[in-house]
Coordinates of C-alpha atoms in Angstrom, one line a residue:
Chain A
X108 CA 0.0 -0.1 -0.1
X109 CA 1.1 3.6 -0.6
X110 CA 1.8 6.6 1.5
X111 CA -1.3 7.9 0.2
X112 CA -3.2 5.1 0.8
X113 CA -2.9 5.1 4.4
X114 CA -3.6 8.6 4.6
X115 CA -7.0 8.5 3.3
X116 CA -7.8 5.0 5.8
X117 CA -6.6 6.9 8.5
X118 CA -8.5 9.8 7.5
X119 CA -11.6 7.9 7.4
X120 CA -11.1 6.5 10.1
X121 CA -10.7 9.8 12.2
X122 CA -13.7 11.3 10.9
X123 CA -15.8 7.8 11.6
X124 CA -14.4 8.3 15.4
X125 CA -15.5 12.0 15.7
X126 CA -18.5 11.5 13.6
X127 CA -21.2 11.5 17.0
X128 CA -19.3 14.8 17.4
X129 CA -20.1 16.6 14.4
X130 CA -22.6 14.7 12.7
X131 CA -26.8 15.1 13.8
X132 CA -29.0 12.5 15.0
X133 CA -29.5 11.7 11.1
X134 CA -26.6 11.5 9.9
X135 CA -25.4 9.0 12.9
X136 CA -28.7 7.2 12.0
X137 CA -27.6 6.6 8.7
X138 CA -24.1 5.9 9.8
X139 CA -24.9 3.4 12.6
X140 CA -26.6 1.7 9.2
X141 CA -23.5 1.8 7.2
X142 CA -21.4 0.1 10.4
X143 CA -24.0 -2.9 11.1
X144 CA -23.9 -3.4 7.2
X145 CA -20.5 -3.3 7.2
X146 CA -20.7 -5.9 10.1
X147 CA -22.9 -8.6 8.9
X148 CA -21.6 -8.6 5.1
X149 CA -18.2 -9.1 6.7
X150 CA -19.6 -12.0 9.1
X151 CA -21.5 -13.8 6.0
X152 CA -17.8 -13.1 3.9
X153 CA -15.8 -15.1 6.3
X154 CA -18.2 -18.4 5.1
X155 CA -19.1 -17.2 1.7
X156 CA -16.0 -14.8 0.3
X157 CA -13.2 -17.2 2.2
X158 CA -14.8 -20.5 2.5
X159 CA -17.1 -20.5 -0.7
X160 CA -20.4 -21.7 0.9
X161 CA -23.3 -19.6 -0.8
X162 CA -25.5 -18.9 2.3
X163 CA -28.6 -16.9 1.8
X164 CA -30.2 -17.3 5.1
X165 CA -28.2 -15.5 7.5
X166 CA -31.6 -14.0 9.0
X167 CA -31.6 -17.3 10.8
X168 CA -28.2 -15.8 13.0
X169 CA -29.2 -12.6 13.1
X170 CA -33.4 -13.4 14.4
X171 CA -31.2 -16.6 16.6
X172 CA -28.6 -14.2 18.0
X173 CA -31.7 -11.3 18.5
X174 CA -34.1 -13.5 20.3
X175 CA -31.7 -15.1 22.6
X176 CA -30.5 -11.7 24.1
X177 CA -33.9 -10.2 23.6
X178 CA -35.6 -12.6 25.6
X179 CA -33.0 -13.4 29.3
X180 CA -33.9 -9.1 29.3
X181 CA -37.6 -8.8 28.5
X182 CA -38.0 -12.2 30.9
X183 CA -35.7 -12.5 33.3
X184 CA -33.9 -9.0 32.9
X185 CA -31.1 -10.2 31.8
X186 CA -28.4 -7.2 30.5
X187 CA -26.7 -8.1 26.6
X188 CA -23.3 -8.2 27.6
X189 CA -24.6 -11.9 29.7
X190 CA -27.1 -13.0 27.3
X191 CA -25.1 -12.1 23.8
X192 CA -23.3 -15.4 25.3
X193 CA -26.4 -16.8 25.0
X194 CA -26.3 -15.4 21.1
X195 CA -23.1 -17.1 20.1
X196 CA -23.6 -20.2 21.9
X197 CA -26.5 -20.5 20.3
X198 CA -26.0 -19.4 16.9
X199 CA -22.5 -21.5 17.0
X200 CA -24.6 -24.6 17.7
X201 CA -27.4 -23.7 15.1
X202 CA -25.2 -23.0 12.5
X203 CA -22.6 -26.1 13.3
X204 CA -26.1 -28.1 13.0
X205 CA -26.6 -26.7 9.9
X206 CA -23.3 -27.2 8.3
X207 CA -22.9 -31.0 10.1
X208 CA -25.7 -31.9 8.1
X209 CA -25.0 -30.2 5.0
X210 CA -21.2 -31.4 5.1
X211 CA -22.0 -35.2 6.1
X212 CA -24.4 -35.6 3.7
X213 CA -22.2 -34.1 0.7
X214 CA -25.2 -31.0 0.4
X215 CA -23.0 -28.4 -1.6
X216 CA -23.4 -25.0 -4.3
X217 CA -27.2 -24.8 -4.9
X218 CA -28.3 -26.9 -2.8
X219 CA -26.8 -25.8 0.0
X220 CA -27.5 -22.6 -0.3
X221 CA -31.4 -23.9 -0.6
X222 CA -31.0 -25.3 2.5
X223 CA -30.3 -22.2 4.2
X224 CA -32.8 -20.9 3.2
X225 CA -35.1 -23.3 4.6
X226 CA -34.1 -23.6 7.8
X227 CA -34.0 -19.5 7.9
X228 CA -37.8 -19.8 6.6
X229 CA -38.8 -23.2 8.7
X230 CA -37.0 -20.9 11.6
X231 CA -39.6 -17.6 10.9
X232 CA -42.7 -19.5 11.1
X233 CA -41.9 -21.3 14.1
X234 CA -41.7 -17.9 16.2
X235 CA -44.3 -16.7 14.2
X236 CA -46.5 -19.0 16.3
X237 CA -44.0 -19.6 19.9
X238 CA -46.2 -17.1 22.1
X239 CA -43.6 -16.8 24.8
X240 CA -41.2 -14.5 22.6
X241 CA -44.3 -12.4 21.2
X242 CA -45.0 -15.0 18.4
X243 CA -45.8 -12.4 15.0
X244 CA -47.1 -9.7 17.1
X245 CA -43.6 -9.7 18.1
X246 CA -41.8 -9.0 21.2
X247 CA -40.9 -5.3 22.4
X248 CA -38.5 -4.0 24.8
X249 CA -38.9 -1.0 27.3
X250 CA -37.9 2.0 25.6
X251 CA -35.9 3.7 28.8
X252 CA -34.9 7.5 28.1
X253 CA -32.5 8.1 25.5
X254 CA -30.8 10.6 27.1
X255 CA -29.2 8.7 29.5
X256 CA -25.8 6.2 29.0
X257 CA -26.4 3.1 30.1
X258 CA -23.7 0.9 28.4
X259 CA -24.8 -2.5 30.5
X260 CA -28.2 -3.4 30.1
X261 CA -27.4 -0.9 26.6
X262 CA -29.9 1.4 26.5
X263 CA -28.3 4.8 25.6
X264 CA -27.7 7.7 22.9
X265 CA -27.9 7.4 19.5
X266 CA -24.1 8.0 20.0
X267 CA -23.6 5.1 22.3
X268 CA -24.6 2.4 19.5
X269 CA -23.0 4.6 16.5
X270 CA -19.5 3.4 19.3
X271 CA -20.2 0.3 20.1
X272 CA -21.3 -1.2 16.2
X273 CA -18.2 0.5 15.0
X274 CA -16.4 -0.8 18.0
X275 CA -18.4 -4.2 17.1
X276 CA -17.4 -3.3 12.7
X277 CA -13.4 -2.9 13.7
X278 CA -13.0 -5.8 15.2
X279 CA -14.5 -7.8 12.5
X280 CA -12.1 -6.3 10.1
X281 CA -9.3 -7.0 12.2
X282 CA -10.6 -10.4 13.0
X283 CA -11.0 -11.0 8.7
X284 CA -8.0 -9.4 8.2
X285 CA -6.1 -12.1 10.5
X286 CA -8.4 -15.3 9.5
X287 CA -7.6 -14.3 5.7
X288 CA -3.5 -14.7 6.6
X289 CA -4.0 -17.7 9.2
X290 CA -3.4 -21.6 8.4
X291 CA -8.0 -21.3 8.3
X292 CA -7.8 -19.1 5.8
X293 CA -5.9 -20.2 3.2
X294 CA -6.6 -23.5 4.1
X295 CA -10.8 -21.9 3.2
X296 CA -9.2 -20.6 0.0
X297 CA -7.8 -23.5 -1.1
X298 CA -11.4 -25.3 -0.8
X299 CA -13.2 -22.8 -2.4
X300 CA -10.9 -22.6 -5.0
X301 CA -11.3 -26.3 -5.5
X302 CA -12.3 -28.1 -2.4
X303 CA -11.6 -31.7 -4.3
X304 CA -8.2 -30.7 -4.5
X305 CA -7.9 -29.3 -0.7
X306 CA -9.2 -33.1 0.1
X307 CA -6.4 -34.3 -2.7
X308 CA -3.5 -32.8 0.3
X309 CA -5.0 -33.9 2.7
X310 CA -6.9 -31.2 4.4
X311 CA -10.0 -32.0 6.7
X312 CA -12.3 -30.2 4.5
X313 CA -15.3 -31.0 6.8
X314 CA -14.0 -29.2 9.6
X315 CA -12.8 -26.2 8.2
X316 CA -15.5 -26.1 6.8
X317 CA -17.4 -26.0 9.2
X318 CA -15.3 -23.2 11.5
X319 CA -16.2 -21.0 9.0
X320 CA -19.9 -21.7 9.3
X321 CA -19.7 -21.7 13.1
X322 CA -17.2 -18.6 13.0
X323 CA -19.4 -16.0 10.7
X324 CA -23.0 -17.8 12.1
X325 CA -22.0 -16.8 15.6
X326 CA -20.4 -13.2 14.1
X327 CA -23.6 -12.3 13.1
X328 CA -25.4 -12.9 16.3
X329 CA -24.4 -10.1 17.8
X330 CA -25.3 -8.2 14.9
X331 CA -29.1 -9.6 15.6
X332 CA -28.4 -9.1 19.6
X333 CA -27.4 -5.6 18.6
X334 CA -30.1 -4.4 16.2
X335 CA -32.8 -5.9 18.9
X336 CA -31.4 -3.1 21.4
X337 CA -30.7 -0.8 19.1
X338 CA -34.4 -1.2 17.3
X339 CA -36.1 -2.7 20.7
X340 CA -38.3 -4.4 18.6
X341 CA -38.4 -8.1 17.1
X342 CA -40.5 -9.0 14.3
X343 CA -40.7 -13.0 13.1
X344 CA -41.5 -11.4 9.6
X345 CA -38.7 -8.8 9.9
X346 CA -35.4 -10.6 10.8
X347 CA -36.0 -13.9 9.8
X348 CA -37.0 -12.8 6.5
X349 CA -35.0 -13.6 3.2
X350 CA -34.8 -9.5 2.5
X351 CA -32.9 -9.2 6.0
X352 CA -30.7 -11.6 4.4
X353 CA -30.4 -10.6 0.7
X354 CA -29.4 -6.9 2.9
X355 CA -26.8 -8.5 4.1
X356 CA -25.1 -10.0 1.1
X357 CA -25.8 -7.4 -1.0
X358 CA -22.8 -5.1 0.5
X359 CA -20.0 -7.5 0.0
X360 CA -21.4 -8.9 -3.5
X361 CA -21.2 -5.1 -4.7
X362 CA -18.2 -4.3 -2.6
X363 CA -16.4 -7.0 -3.7
X364 CA -16.5 -10.2 -2.2
X365 CA -14.0 -12.6 -0.6
X366 CA -11.7 -9.3 -0.1
X367 CA -11.3 -7.0 2.9
X368 CA -12.4 -3.7 2.0
X369 CA -15.5 -5.3 -0.1
X370 CA -17.8 -5.9 2.7
X371 CA -16.9 -2.4 4.3
X372 CA -17.2 -0.2 1.2
X373 CA -20.2 -2.4 -0.4
X374 CA -22.0 -1.8 2.8
X375 CA -20.9 2.4 2.3
X376 CA -21.4 2.2 -1.6
X377 CA -25.5 0.9 -0.7
X378 CA -26.3 3.3 2.7
X379 CA -25.8 6.1 0.3
X380 CA -27.2 5.3 -2.6
X381 CA -30.6 3.9 -0.3
X382 CA -30.2 7.5 0.6
X383 CA -29.4 9.2 -2.0
X384 CA -32.7 7.4 -4.1
X385 CA -35.1 8.2 -1.2
X386 CA -33.5 12.2 -0.9
X387 CA -33.7 11.8 -5.1
X388 CA -37.4 10.4 -5.0
X389 CA -38.3 12.6 -2.3
X390 CA -36.7 15.9 -4.7
X391 CA -38.9 15.2 -8.3
X392 CA -42.2 13.7 -6.0
X393 CA -42.1 10.6 -7.5
X394 CA -43.1 9.0 -4.0
X395 CA -45.2 6.3 -5.2
X396 CA -44.1 2.9 -3.3
X397 CA -41.2 1.1 -4.8
X398 CA -39.9 3.6 -6.9
X399 CA -37.4 4.0 -4.7
X400 CA -36.6 -0.1 -4.5
X401 CA -37.2 -0.5 -8.7
X402 CA -34.0 2.2 -8.8
X403 CA -32.1 -0.1 -6.7
X404 CA -32.9 -2.8 -8.3
X405 CA -31.3 -0.9 -11.6
X406 CA -28.9 -0.1 -10.3
X407 CA -27.8 -3.6 -8.8
X408 CA -28.4 -4.5 -12.4
X409 CA -25.7 -2.0 -13.7
X410 CA -23.7 -3.6 -11.0
X411 CA -23.6 -7.2 -11.7
X412 CA -23.1 -6.8 -15.2
X413 CA -20.6 -4.7 -15.6
X414 CA -18.5 -5.1 -12.4
X415 CA -19.2 -8.8 -12.2
X416 CA -16.3 -9.0 -9.6
X417 CA -17.6 -6.3 -7.3
X418 CA -16.1 -2.3 -7.1
X419 CA -13.1 -3.3 -4.7
X420 CA -11.1 -5.0 -6.8
X421 CA -11.7 -2.1 -9.8
X422 CA -10.5 0.2 -7.1
X423 CA -7.8 -1.7 -6.4
X424 CA -6.3 -1.9 -9.5
X425 CA -6.1 2.2 -9.6
X426 CA -4.7 2.9 -6.4
X427 CA -2.5 -0.1 -6.9
X428 CA -3.0 -1.5 -3.6
X429 CA -3.1 -5.4 -2.9
X430 CA -6.8 -7.0 -2.8
Chain B
X262 CA -68.9 -41.9 4.4
X263 CA -68.4 -40.2 7.5
X264 CA -68.6 -36.1 7.6
X265 CA -65.5 -35.7 8.5
X266 CA -63.5 -38.3 6.2
X267 CA -65.9 -36.5 3.4
X268 CA -64.4 -33.4 4.7
X269 CA -60.8 -34.5 4.1
X270 CA -61.3 -36.3 0.8
X271 CA -62.5 -32.5 -0.2
X272 CA -59.1 -30.4 1.0
X273 CA -57.4 -33.6 -0.5
X274 CA -58.7 -33.4 -3.6
X275 CA -58.5 -29.3 -3.5
X276 CA -55.1 -29.7 -2.6
X277 CA -54.4 -32.1 -5.6
X278 CA -55.9 -29.0 -8.1
X279 CA -53.5 -26.6 -6.6
X280 CA -50.7 -28.8 -6.7
X281 CA -50.8 -29.7 -10.7
X282 CA -50.7 -25.7 -10.7
X283 CA -48.1 -25.4 -8.4
X284 CA -47.0 -28.3 -10.2
X285 CA -46.3 -26.8 -13.8
X286 CA -45.5 -23.8 -11.8
X287 CA -42.3 -26.1 -10.4
X288 CA -41.7 -27.2 -14.2
X289 CA -40.9 -24.0 -15.6
X290 CA -38.7 -24.0 -13.3
X291 CA -37.1 -27.3 -13.4
X292 CA -36.7 -26.7 -17.2
X293 CA -34.5 -23.8 -16.6
X294 CA -32.5 -25.4 -14.7
X295 CA -32.2 -28.4 -16.5
X296 CA -31.2 -26.6 -19.4
X297 CA -29.3 -23.7 -18.7
X298 CA -28.4 -24.4 -15.3
X299 CA -29.9 -20.8 -14.4
X300 CA -31.4 -20.4 -10.9
X301 CA -33.7 -18.8 -11.7
X302 CA -34.7 -16.1 -8.5
X303 CA -36.8 -14.2 -10.5
X304 CA -39.3 -17.8 -11.3
X305 CA -42.3 -16.5 -9.0
X306 CA -42.0 -12.9 -9.4
X307 CA -42.4 -13.8 -13.6
X308 CA -45.1 -16.1 -12.3
X309 CA -46.7 -12.8 -10.1
X310 CA -46.0 -10.8 -13.9
X311 CA -48.6 -13.6 -15.4
X312 CA -51.0 -13.3 -13.2
X313 CA -51.5 -9.1 -13.3
X314 CA -51.5 -9.6 -16.6
X315 CA -54.5 -12.2 -16.5
X316 CA -56.3 -9.9 -14.1
X317 CA -55.7 -7.0 -16.3
X318 CA -56.6 -8.6 -19.7
X319 CA -59.7 -9.4 -17.4
X320 CA -61.0 -6.1 -16.3
X321 CA -59.7 -4.0 -19.1
X322 CA -60.9 -6.1 -22.1
X323 CA -63.2 -8.1 -19.9
X324 CA -60.8 -11.6 -21.3
X325 CA -62.0 -14.6 -19.8
X326 CA -58.6 -16.1 -17.8
X327 CA -58.6 -19.7 -19.9
X328 CA -58.3 -17.6 -22.5
X329 CA -55.9 -15.0 -21.9
X330 CA -53.5 -18.3 -21.4
X331 CA -52.2 -18.0 -25.0
X332 CA -51.7 -14.1 -25.6
X333 CA -50.1 -14.6 -21.7
X334 CA -47.9 -17.4 -22.8
X335 CA -47.1 -16.5 -26.0
X336 CA -45.7 -13.1 -24.3
X337 CA -43.6 -14.7 -21.9
X338 CA -41.9 -17.3 -24.2
X339 CA -40.8 -14.2 -26.4
X340 CA -39.4 -12.2 -23.3
X341 CA -38.1 -15.4 -21.5
X342 CA -36.0 -16.5 -25.0
X343 CA -34.8 -12.5 -25.2
X344 CA -33.9 -12.5 -21.4
X345 CA -31.4 -15.7 -21.4
X346 CA -30.4 -14.8 -24.4
X347 CA -29.0 -11.0 -24.1
X348 CA -28.4 -10.9 -20.7
X349 CA -28.4 -14.3 -19.5
X350 CA -26.2 -16.3 -21.2
X351 CA -22.7 -14.6 -20.4
X352 CA -23.4 -15.1 -16.4
X353 CA -23.9 -19.4 -17.5
X354 CA -20.3 -20.4 -16.8
X355 CA -20.0 -17.5 -13.7
X356 CA -20.2 -18.4 -10.2
X357 CA -23.4 -19.0 -8.3
X358 CA -23.4 -15.8 -6.2
X359 CA -22.7 -13.6 -9.4
X360 CA -25.8 -15.3 -11.4
X361 CA -28.5 -14.9 -8.1
X362 CA -27.6 -11.5 -7.6
X363 CA -28.9 -10.7 -11.3
X364 CA -31.4 -12.7 -11.4
X365 CA -32.3 -10.7 -7.5
X366 CA -31.8 -7.5 -8.8
X367 CA -33.8 -8.8 -11.8
X368 CA -36.5 -9.8 -9.2
X369 CA -36.6 -7.0 -7.5
X370 CA -37.4 -4.7 -10.6
X371 CA -40.1 -7.0 -11.3
X372 CA -42.0 -6.6 -7.9
X373 CA -41.5 -3.4 -7.9
X374 CA -42.5 -2.0 -11.3
X375 CA -46.1 -4.5 -10.4
X376 CA -46.1 -2.2 -6.9
X377 CA -46.1 1.1 -9.1
X378 CA -48.1 -0.1 -12.0
X379 CA -50.7 -1.2 -10.0
X380 CA -50.7 -0.6 -6.3
X381 CA -50.1 -3.0 -3.3
X382 CA -53.6 -3.6 -3.1
X383 CA -54.9 -6.8 -3.8
X384 CA -57.3 -7.7 -7.0
X385 CA -59.1 -10.6 -8.1
X386 CA -61.2 -12.1 -10.8
X387 CA -65.1 -12.5 -10.2
X388 CA -66.3 -14.7 -12.4
X389 CA -69.7 -16.4 -11.4
X390 CA -69.1 -20.0 -13.6
X391 CA -65.8 -19.9 -10.9
X392 CA -67.9 -20.2 -7.9
X393 CA -70.1 -22.7 -9.0
X394 CA -69.1 -26.5 -7.2
X395 CA -69.1 -29.6 -8.8
X396 CA -70.6 -32.9 -7.1
X397 CA -69.5 -36.1 -8.0
X398 CA -71.3 -38.3 -5.7
X399 CA -70.6 -37.2 -1.9
X400 CA -68.2 -34.8 -3.1
X401 CA -68.0 -31.3 -4.2
X402 CA -65.9 -29.9 -6.2
X403 CA -64.6 -26.1 -7.4
X404 CA -65.6 -26.2 -10.8
X405 CA -62.6 -22.8 -11.7
X406 CA -60.0 -25.1 -9.2
X407 CA -60.8 -28.0 -11.5
X408 CA -60.0 -25.7 -14.8
X409 CA -57.3 -24.4 -13.8
X410 CA -56.1 -28.0 -13.2
X411 CA -57.3 -29.3 -16.2
X412 CA -55.2 -27.1 -18.1
X413 CA -52.4 -27.0 -16.3
X414 CA -52.2 -30.5 -16.3
X415 CA -52.8 -30.3 -20.0
X416 CA -49.8 -27.7 -20.4
X417 CA -47.3 -30.4 -18.7
X418 CA -48.6 -33.2 -20.6
X419 CA -47.8 -31.0 -23.7
X420 CA -44.1 -29.9 -23.0
X421 CA -43.7 -33.6 -21.8
X422 CA -43.8 -34.5 -25.7
X423 CA -42.8 -32.2 -26.6
X424 CA -39.2 -32.9 -25.3
X425 CA -40.1 -36.8 -26.3
X426 CA -41.0 -36.7 -29.3
X427 CA -40.1 -33.4 -31.4
X428 CA -36.6 -33.0 -33.0
X429 CA -36.1 -29.5 -31.6
X430 CA -37.2 -31.0 -27.0
X431 CA -34.6 -33.6 -28.4
X432 CA -31.9 -30.9 -28.9
X433 CA -33.0 -29.5 -26.1
X434 CA -32.0 -32.3 -23.9
X435 CA -29.3 -32.9 -25.5
X436 CA -27.6 -29.7 -24.4
X437 CA -29.1 -30.0 -21.2
X438 CA -27.2 -33.6 -20.9
X439 CA -23.9 -32.6 -22.1
X440 CA -23.6 -29.2 -23.8
X441 CA -20.7 -30.3 -24.6
X442 CA -21.3 -32.9 -26.5
X443 CA -24.2 -30.8 -28.0
X444 CA -21.7 -28.2 -29.3
X445 CA -19.7 -30.9 -30.5
X446 CA -22.1 -32.2 -32.9
X447 CA -23.6 -29.3 -34.1
X448 CA -25.8 -27.3 -31.8
X449 CA -26.1 -23.8 -31.1
X450 CA -26.3 -24.9 -27.3
X451 CA -27.0 -21.2 -26.1
X452 CA -29.6 -20.4 -28.3
X453 CA -31.0 -24.1 -26.9
X454 CA -30.3 -22.4 -23.7
X455 CA -32.4 -19.2 -24.8
X456 CA -35.8 -21.6 -26.3
X457 CA -35.6 -24.5 -23.1
X458 CA -35.7 -20.5 -21.1
X459 CA -38.5 -19.2 -23.3
X460 CA -40.6 -22.5 -22.7
X461 CA -40.2 -22.4 -18.1
X462 CA -41.2 -19.0 -18.5
X463 CA -44.8 -20.2 -21.1
X464 CA -44.9 -22.7 -18.2
X465 CA -45.4 -20.1 -15.3
X466 CA -47.2 -17.9 -17.0
X467 CA -50.0 -20.6 -17.7
X468 CA -49.5 -21.7 -14.0
X469 CA -50.0 -18.3 -13.6
X470 CA -52.9 -17.5 -15.4
X471 CA -54.5 -20.0 -13.4
X472 CA -53.4 -19.2 -10.2
X473 CA -55.4 -16.4 -10.7
X474 CA -58.3 -17.8 -10.5
X475 CA -57.3 -19.0 -6.9
X476 CA -56.2 -16.9 -4.8
X477 CA -56.0 -13.1 -4.8
X478 CA -53.0 -11.1 -6.6
X479 CA -50.9 -8.9 -4.9
X480 CA -47.2 -7.9 -6.0
X481 CA -45.7 -9.2 -2.6
X482 CA -46.1 -12.8 -3.8
X483 CA -42.9 -13.0 -6.1
X484 CA -40.7 -14.0 -3.5
X485 CA -42.9 -16.2 -1.5
X486 CA -43.8 -18.3 -5.0
X487 CA -39.8 -18.5 -5.8
X488 CA -39.1 -20.1 -3.2
X489 CA -42.2 -22.8 -2.9
X490 CA -40.7 -23.2 -7.0
X491 CA -37.7 -24.2 -5.1
X492 CA -39.4 -26.4 -2.4
X493 CA -41.4 -28.2 -4.7
X494 CA -38.3 -28.8 -7.3
X495 CA -36.0 -29.8 -4.9
X496 CA -38.3 -32.2 -3.7
X497 CA -39.3 -33.3 -7.1
X498 CA -36.0 -34.2 -8.4
X499 CA -34.2 -30.4 -9.4
X500 CA -34.1 -31.1 -12.9
X501 CA -36.8 -33.7 -13.0
X502 CA -39.5 -33.2 -15.4
X503 CA -42.0 -35.7 -13.5
X504 CA -40.7 -34.1 -10.4
X505 CA -41.6 -31.4 -10.5
X506 CA -45.4 -32.5 -10.9
X507 CA -45.6 -35.2 -8.6
X508 CA -44.3 -32.4 -6.1
X509 CA -45.9 -29.6 -7.1
X510 CA -49.2 -32.2 -5.8
X511 CA -46.8 -33.6 -3.3
X512 CA -46.7 -30.1 -1.8
X513 CA -50.7 -29.0 -2.4
X514 CA -52.1 -31.6 -0.7
X515 CA -49.8 -30.8 2.6
X516 CA -51.2 -27.4 2.5
X517 CA -53.9 -28.4 2.2
X518 CA -53.7 -30.4 5.1
X519 CA -51.8 -29.2 7.6
X520 CA -54.3 -25.6 6.6
X521 CA -56.9 -28.5 7.6
X522 CA -55.2 -30.1 11.0
X523 CA -53.2 -26.9 12.5
X524 CA -53.4 -23.6 10.7
X525 CA -53.3 -22.0 7.5
X526 CA -50.3 -19.5 8.6
X527 CA -48.0 -22.8 9.4
X528 CA -48.4 -24.2 6.8
X529 CA -45.7 -23.2 4.4
X530 CA -43.4 -24.4 7.6
X531 CA -43.9 -28.6 6.5
X532 CA -42.9 -27.0 3.1
X533 CA -39.5 -26.6 4.6
X534 CA -39.5 -28.8 6.6
X535 CA -40.1 -31.2 3.8
X536 CA -37.5 -29.4 1.8
X537 CA -34.9 -30.0 4.5
X538 CA -35.5 -33.6 4.9
X539 CA -35.4 -34.2 1.2
X540 CA -32.1 -32.5 1.0
X541 CA -30.7 -35.0 3.3
X542 CA -32.2 -37.9 3.2
X543 CA -32.4 -37.9 -1.2
X544 CA -30.8 -34.7 -1.7
X545 CA -31.5 -35.4 -6.2
X546 CA -35.1 -35.4 -4.8
X547 CA -38.1 -38.3 -4.5
X548 CA -38.0 -38.8 -8.1
X549 CA -34.4 -38.8 -9.5
X550 CA -34.5 -39.1 -13.3
X551 CA -33.1 -36.3 -15.1
X552 CA -34.7 -34.3 -17.7

């Protein structure tokens, strides 16, 4: 990396760190959303971008993670810092069940993707009928005063939530960077490129694929916890919906799947795009339901057809930095 | 027959009839995947467009849905061919996630175009003869459902015949079986891929016309039908044509029974449970033969 690029990244990091003191609440909420997608995109990227297992059911881990911590808080008053361990363990377990079933039975490619969707949808409908957790009517966390920071119970100002998600996103980036250069990272890439060859070289592909799924699931569960306490409500129709899974994967795919910067860049582009489109639609007076999503779809279509590897690889070549 | 058993029989018959329409929808997906290896994540959205076309033709020109089938299917045949030939063909050799994103973008465009043009409210077709029932001994059969199922079944059989007995159909099967071999003997593989996509689209168009008689149409139906179509083809065997039809009937009946015994809102839970079971136990589907 040359010096100019490092400077740009450092400047961007600095802006992100000081953002709450210079931006208003609206900008802060947009930035929070961006970091949320950067985080979930990074988590998904480990499983799909690094290890090559295309998951379209990551809403499963968002939902289970969110519901586990929220239920502990709602029913027993146990705060999220204790509850998140339950979320991580549960999602790790669910991930390992999905992974073990799929990999033991030799399910791969499209079939694997459909299996991940099926598990998420199955769970969504199950939660719709689980009255202890509010069923389809939703689970609501008590909203207390927004101006007091209670970090222990994750109740507080938008700035507090912003720093929590910023820390999560930064940790995810550091973890991904470390994983990519670790033994696991090299094995994952070998499996992604050619599983049979990897196996022939003596890599226990089952074990390493499992590690990718469990890591990704456990990381995603924290995003679920964050989402539950940030929005103070959970609906199975929303958190388990396939649209959430799609939102999760859009960022890394547009930014550049399998890269470190891709998920962050993609999340930034998508958040700006969504926001820009909303503004544009409002300015032009086209506020008909669906216009925003339509423009979204057209731009997505353009990116997928014109930049099949995502934006970051192209940008990286221009900036002369390694991917 | 006791009243309970009679009720059960009626529900099962209704499930079989709806299932045949589901089967035709899934058959379209199966043809598209079996030949062109394209995972059509916009399948349910295409179905919903066909449903809206039928509703619009009925509302605007007072065209009976059973006549609207022909123009709608023709439009979809051309549209499907063009879509594959221009947009999707370059993606055939690209990785799964790339293909998926393309079809997802198409699906998003389709759903929201429908939302803009028709609005979010549910639409339906009201025809007097659809509400009549046919009495078959003690059984009551919904007239509209019966006709819809017959059309779906007839279309499926025509497609089977086309693939088995015509030269073009055989050529398409050859491309599905071994595209390199097909290329070697001089077939224009990409053109047959486009034709297969067109035929799959025509199937889903007929299924959509028929489905518009059975349910209210909203733009949000698309993703649900996409998932349903995938459940059916996996249960029947991805790429297997008879499997798609049988899978459709199986899912139709299981949905109807779940609606009767448990609660209608939980009906698709059983479809997904069935999908998970089939994937684990028989990943090639219940009927694993090839196209």
